[in-house]
Coordinates of C-alpha atoms in Angstrom, one line a residue:
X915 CA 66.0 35.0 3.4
X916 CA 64.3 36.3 6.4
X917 CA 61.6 34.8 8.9
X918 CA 59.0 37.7 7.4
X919 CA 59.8 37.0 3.8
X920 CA 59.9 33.2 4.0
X921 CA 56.4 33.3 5.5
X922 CA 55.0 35.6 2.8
X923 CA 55.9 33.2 -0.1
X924 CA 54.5 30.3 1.6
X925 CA 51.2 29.0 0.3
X926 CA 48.0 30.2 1.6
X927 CA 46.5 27.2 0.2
X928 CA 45.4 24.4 2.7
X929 CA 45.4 21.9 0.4
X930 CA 49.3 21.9 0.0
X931 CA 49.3 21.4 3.8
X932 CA 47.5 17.9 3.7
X933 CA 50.2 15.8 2.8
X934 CA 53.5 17.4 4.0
X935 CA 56.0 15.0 5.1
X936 CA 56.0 16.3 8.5
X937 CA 54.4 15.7 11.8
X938 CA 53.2 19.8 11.5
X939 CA 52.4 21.5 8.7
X940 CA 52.1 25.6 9.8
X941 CA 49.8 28.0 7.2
X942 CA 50.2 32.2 7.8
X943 CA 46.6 33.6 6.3
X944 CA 45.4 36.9 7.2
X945 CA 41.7 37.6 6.3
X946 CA 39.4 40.6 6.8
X947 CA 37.0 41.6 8.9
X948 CA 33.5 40.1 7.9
X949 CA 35.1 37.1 5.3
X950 CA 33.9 34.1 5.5
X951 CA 35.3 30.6 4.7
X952 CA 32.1 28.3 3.4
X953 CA 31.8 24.8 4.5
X954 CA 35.1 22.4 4.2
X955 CA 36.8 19.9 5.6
X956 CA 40.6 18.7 5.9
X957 CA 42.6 15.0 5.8
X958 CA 44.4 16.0 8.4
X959 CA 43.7 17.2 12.3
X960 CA 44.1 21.1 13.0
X961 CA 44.8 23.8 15.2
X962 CA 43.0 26.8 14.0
X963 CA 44.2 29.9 15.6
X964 CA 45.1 33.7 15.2
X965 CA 47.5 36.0 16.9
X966 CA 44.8 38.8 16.3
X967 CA 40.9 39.1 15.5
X968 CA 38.3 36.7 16.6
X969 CA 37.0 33.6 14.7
X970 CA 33.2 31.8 14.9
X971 CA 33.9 28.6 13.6
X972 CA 30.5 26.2 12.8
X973 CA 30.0 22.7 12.5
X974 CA 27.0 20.8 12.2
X975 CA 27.1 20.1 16.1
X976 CA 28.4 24.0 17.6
X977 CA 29.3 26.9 17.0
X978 CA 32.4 28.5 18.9
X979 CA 33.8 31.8 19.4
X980 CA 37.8 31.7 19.0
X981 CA 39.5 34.9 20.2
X982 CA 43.5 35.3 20.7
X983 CA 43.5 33.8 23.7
X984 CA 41.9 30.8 22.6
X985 CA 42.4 28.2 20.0
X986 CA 40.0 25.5 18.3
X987 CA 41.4 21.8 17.9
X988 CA 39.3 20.0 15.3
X989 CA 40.1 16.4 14.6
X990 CA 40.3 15.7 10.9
X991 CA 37.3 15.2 8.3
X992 CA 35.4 17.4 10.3
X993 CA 33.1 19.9 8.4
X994 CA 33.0 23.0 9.1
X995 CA 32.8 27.0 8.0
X996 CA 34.8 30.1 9.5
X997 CA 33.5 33.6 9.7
X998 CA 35.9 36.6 10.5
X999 CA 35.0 39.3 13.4
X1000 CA 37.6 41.9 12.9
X1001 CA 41.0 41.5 10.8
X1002 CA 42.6 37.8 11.2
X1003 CA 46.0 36.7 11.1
X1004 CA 45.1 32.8 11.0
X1005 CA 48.0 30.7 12.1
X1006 CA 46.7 27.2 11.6
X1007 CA 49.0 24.0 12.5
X1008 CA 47.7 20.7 10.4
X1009 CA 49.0 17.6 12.4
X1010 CA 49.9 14.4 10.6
X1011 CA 47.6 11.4 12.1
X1012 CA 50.1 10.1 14.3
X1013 CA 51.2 13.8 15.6
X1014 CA 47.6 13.7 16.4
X1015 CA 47.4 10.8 18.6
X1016 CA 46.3 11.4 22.1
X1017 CA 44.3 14.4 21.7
X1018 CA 40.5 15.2 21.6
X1019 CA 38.2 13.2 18.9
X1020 CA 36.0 15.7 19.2
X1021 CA 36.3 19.8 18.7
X1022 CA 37.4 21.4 21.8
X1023 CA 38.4 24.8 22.6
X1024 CA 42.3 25.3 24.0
X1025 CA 44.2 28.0 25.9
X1026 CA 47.2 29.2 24.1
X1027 CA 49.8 30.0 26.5
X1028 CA 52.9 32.7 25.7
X1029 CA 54.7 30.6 25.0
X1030 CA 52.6 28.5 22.7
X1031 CA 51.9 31.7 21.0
X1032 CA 55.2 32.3 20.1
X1033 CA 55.8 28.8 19.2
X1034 CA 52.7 28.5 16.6
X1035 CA 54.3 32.4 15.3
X1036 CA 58.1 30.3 14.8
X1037 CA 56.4 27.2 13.2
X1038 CA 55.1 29.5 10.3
X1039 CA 58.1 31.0 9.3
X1040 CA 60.2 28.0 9.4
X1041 CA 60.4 25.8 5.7
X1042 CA 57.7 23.5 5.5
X1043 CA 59.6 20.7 5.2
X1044 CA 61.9 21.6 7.6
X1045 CA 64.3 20.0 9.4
X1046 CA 63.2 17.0 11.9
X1047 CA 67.0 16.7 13.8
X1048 CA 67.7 20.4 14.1
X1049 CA 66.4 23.4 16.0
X1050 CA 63.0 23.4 13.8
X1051 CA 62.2 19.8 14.9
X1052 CA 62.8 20.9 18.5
X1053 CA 60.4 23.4 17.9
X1054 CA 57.6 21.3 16.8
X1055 CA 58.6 18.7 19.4
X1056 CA 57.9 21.3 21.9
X1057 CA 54.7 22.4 20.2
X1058 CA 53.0 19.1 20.3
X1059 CA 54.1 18.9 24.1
X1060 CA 52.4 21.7 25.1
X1061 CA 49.0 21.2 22.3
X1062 CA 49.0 17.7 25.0
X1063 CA 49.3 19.7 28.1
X1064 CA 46.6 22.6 27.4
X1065 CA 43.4 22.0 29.0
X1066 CA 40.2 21.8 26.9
X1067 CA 37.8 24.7 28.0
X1068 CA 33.6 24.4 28.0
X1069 CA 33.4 27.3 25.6
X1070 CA 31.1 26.2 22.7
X1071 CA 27.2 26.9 21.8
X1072 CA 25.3 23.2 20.5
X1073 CA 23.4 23.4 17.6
X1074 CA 20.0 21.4 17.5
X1075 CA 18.9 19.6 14.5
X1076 CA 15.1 20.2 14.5
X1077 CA 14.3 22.5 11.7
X1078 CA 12.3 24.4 13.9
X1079 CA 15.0 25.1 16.6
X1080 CA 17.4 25.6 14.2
X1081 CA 15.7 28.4 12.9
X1082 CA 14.9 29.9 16.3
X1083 CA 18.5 29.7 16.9
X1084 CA 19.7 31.0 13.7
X1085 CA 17.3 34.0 14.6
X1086 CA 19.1 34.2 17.8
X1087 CA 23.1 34.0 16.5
X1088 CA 22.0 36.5 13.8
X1089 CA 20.4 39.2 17.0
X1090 CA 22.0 37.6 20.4
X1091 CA 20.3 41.1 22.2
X1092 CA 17.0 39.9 21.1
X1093 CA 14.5 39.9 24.3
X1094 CA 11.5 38.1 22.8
X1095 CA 10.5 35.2 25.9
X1096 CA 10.6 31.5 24.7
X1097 CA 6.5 32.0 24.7
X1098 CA 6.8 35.1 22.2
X1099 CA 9.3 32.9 20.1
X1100 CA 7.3 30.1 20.1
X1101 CA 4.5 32.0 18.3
X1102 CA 7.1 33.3 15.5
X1103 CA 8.3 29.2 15.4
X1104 CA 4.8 27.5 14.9
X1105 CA 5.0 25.8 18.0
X1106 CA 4.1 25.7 21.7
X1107 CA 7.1 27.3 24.6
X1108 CA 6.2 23.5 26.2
X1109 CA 7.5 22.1 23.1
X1110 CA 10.4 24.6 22.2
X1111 CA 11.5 24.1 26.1
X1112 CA 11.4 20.3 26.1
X1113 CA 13.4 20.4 22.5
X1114 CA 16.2 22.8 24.0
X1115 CA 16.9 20.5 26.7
X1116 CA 17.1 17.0 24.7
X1117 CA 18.8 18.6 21.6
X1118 CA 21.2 20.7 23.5
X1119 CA 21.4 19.9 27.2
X1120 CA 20.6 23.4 28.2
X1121 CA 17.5 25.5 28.7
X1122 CA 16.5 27.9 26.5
X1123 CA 17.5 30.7 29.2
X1124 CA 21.2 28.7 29.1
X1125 CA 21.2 28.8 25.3
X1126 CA 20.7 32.7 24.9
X1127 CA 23.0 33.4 27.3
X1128 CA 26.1 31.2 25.7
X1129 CA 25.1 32.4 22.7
X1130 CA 25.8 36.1 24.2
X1131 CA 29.0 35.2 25.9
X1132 CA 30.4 34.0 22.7
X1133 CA 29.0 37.0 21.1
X1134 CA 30.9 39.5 23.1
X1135 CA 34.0 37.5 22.9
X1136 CA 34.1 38.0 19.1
X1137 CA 33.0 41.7 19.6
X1138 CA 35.1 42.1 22.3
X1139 CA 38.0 40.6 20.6
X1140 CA 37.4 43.0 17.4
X1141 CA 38.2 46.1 19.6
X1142 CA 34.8 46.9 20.4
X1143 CA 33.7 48.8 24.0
X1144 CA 32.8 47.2 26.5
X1145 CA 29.6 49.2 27.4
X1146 CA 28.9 49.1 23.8
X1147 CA 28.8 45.1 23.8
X1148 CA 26.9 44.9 26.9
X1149 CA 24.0 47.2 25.6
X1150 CA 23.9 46.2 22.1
X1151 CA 23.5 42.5 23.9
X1152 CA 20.7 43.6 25.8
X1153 CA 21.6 44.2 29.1
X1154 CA 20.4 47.2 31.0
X1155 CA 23.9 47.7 33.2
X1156 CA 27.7 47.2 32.0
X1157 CA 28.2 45.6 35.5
X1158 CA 25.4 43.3 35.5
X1159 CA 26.8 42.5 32.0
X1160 CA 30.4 41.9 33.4
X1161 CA 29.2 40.0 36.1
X1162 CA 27.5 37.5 33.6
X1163 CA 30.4 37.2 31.5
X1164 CA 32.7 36.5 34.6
X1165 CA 30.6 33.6 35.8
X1166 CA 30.3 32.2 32.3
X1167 CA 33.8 32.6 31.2
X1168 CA 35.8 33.0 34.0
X1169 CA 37.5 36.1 33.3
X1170 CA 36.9 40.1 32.6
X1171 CA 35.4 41.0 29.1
X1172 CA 38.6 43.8 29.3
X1173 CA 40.2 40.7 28.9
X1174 CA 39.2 39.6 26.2
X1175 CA 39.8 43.3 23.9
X1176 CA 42.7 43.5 21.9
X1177 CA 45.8 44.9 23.8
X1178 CA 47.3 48.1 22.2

């Protein structure tokens, strides 16, 4: 039976994932642009990842923006929803506890090399329970080497947990190009700016300038990442130039938003 075909007929199920006898347990799921996975959890630790599209994955404590490039870890038990910008092929990896061991308690964004790439692609189409002392095993082995060697990157936008906030920020992730001022906003929230300022700091470490702008980065990455222009994204974001745009998105992500569209 071939690779193609042997990934097809696996389950799409994540449940049947959560107690596989192995140290990883690799699901294939495409999805379409705009689906969205409501609220759930998992037993065990994951690697959520896609070859192509760009995921926005939310928990009660962030929100991040997951292109191609990137990957989310996510320690197990944690709860959490998925939306899809453009069509996903989700390759997710669930790691048994002591597969697990070593890496971050907490969510944190990873680089996926090449060669991990092509790893996380293998891992899918090989049987799930497959074998631990041939070339399969080697291939996991080698997985789990480089999931402990990838640096963790800053790219995630905290969520507060006043109700006010949290609707001013909703408002925000819903229209990122909004240009209201924290003072117009504060009118629209019920409460003062010296209040909405001194809540953005203690509920998310950054100022309400800082928030917007993560919150735009990430936006652009999942636009970005679903093919669209880049002059398209930096108007529809509200910004007057595409290079003061790029500029922006260099400092806060360290690389071009070119780099972040899908390559043809």
């Amino acid at each position: 039976m071939s690779r193609k075909r042997q990934a097809a007929q696996r389950s799409t199920n994540p449940e049947d994932y959560q107690h596989v006898p192995r140290a990883v347990a690799a699901m294939p799921k495409d999805f379409p642009d705009g689906f969205e996975i409501a609220p759930h959890r998992h037993r065990r630790a994951q690697l959520i990842y896609a070859t192509a599209g760009t995921m926005r994955i939310s928990t009660e404590e962030a929100v991040w923006v997951v292109p191609p490039q990137r990957a989310l870890w996510m320690p197990p038990g944690t709860h959490h929803s998925i939306v899809m910008s453009g069509d996903v092929t989700m390759r997710t990896l669930y790691l048994r506890q002591d597969a697990a061991a070593g890496m971050p308690e907490v969510c944190r964004v990873l680089h996926i090399s090449p060669l991990l790439r092509e790893l996380i692609v293998r891992a899918t189409e090989m049987p799930v329970d497959y074998d631990e002392r041939g070339a399969a095993g080697y291939v996991v082995a080698l997985i789990l080497d480089e999931l402990h060697r990838e640096p963790s990157l800053p790219l995630h936008l905290p969520m507060p947990r006043d109700k006010r906030l949290q609707r001013l920020c909703s408002a925000l992730l819903a229209h990122p190009g909004d240009q209201r001022t924290l003072e117009e906003w504060a009118g629209w929230a019920n409460a003062s700016p010296r209040t909405l300022a001194r809540l953005f700091m203690m509920e998310t470490g950054l100022t309400f300038g800082a928030w917007r702008q993560q919150a735009r980065v990430l936006e652009a990455m999942g636009r970005l990442g679903g093919g669209q222009a880049v002059t398209e994204v930096a108007l529809e974001l509200g910004y007057e130039s595409v290079s003061a745009f790029s500029a922006m998105f260099r400092r806060a992500s360290g690389a071009s938003p070119s780099a972040y569209r899908p390559s043809r």
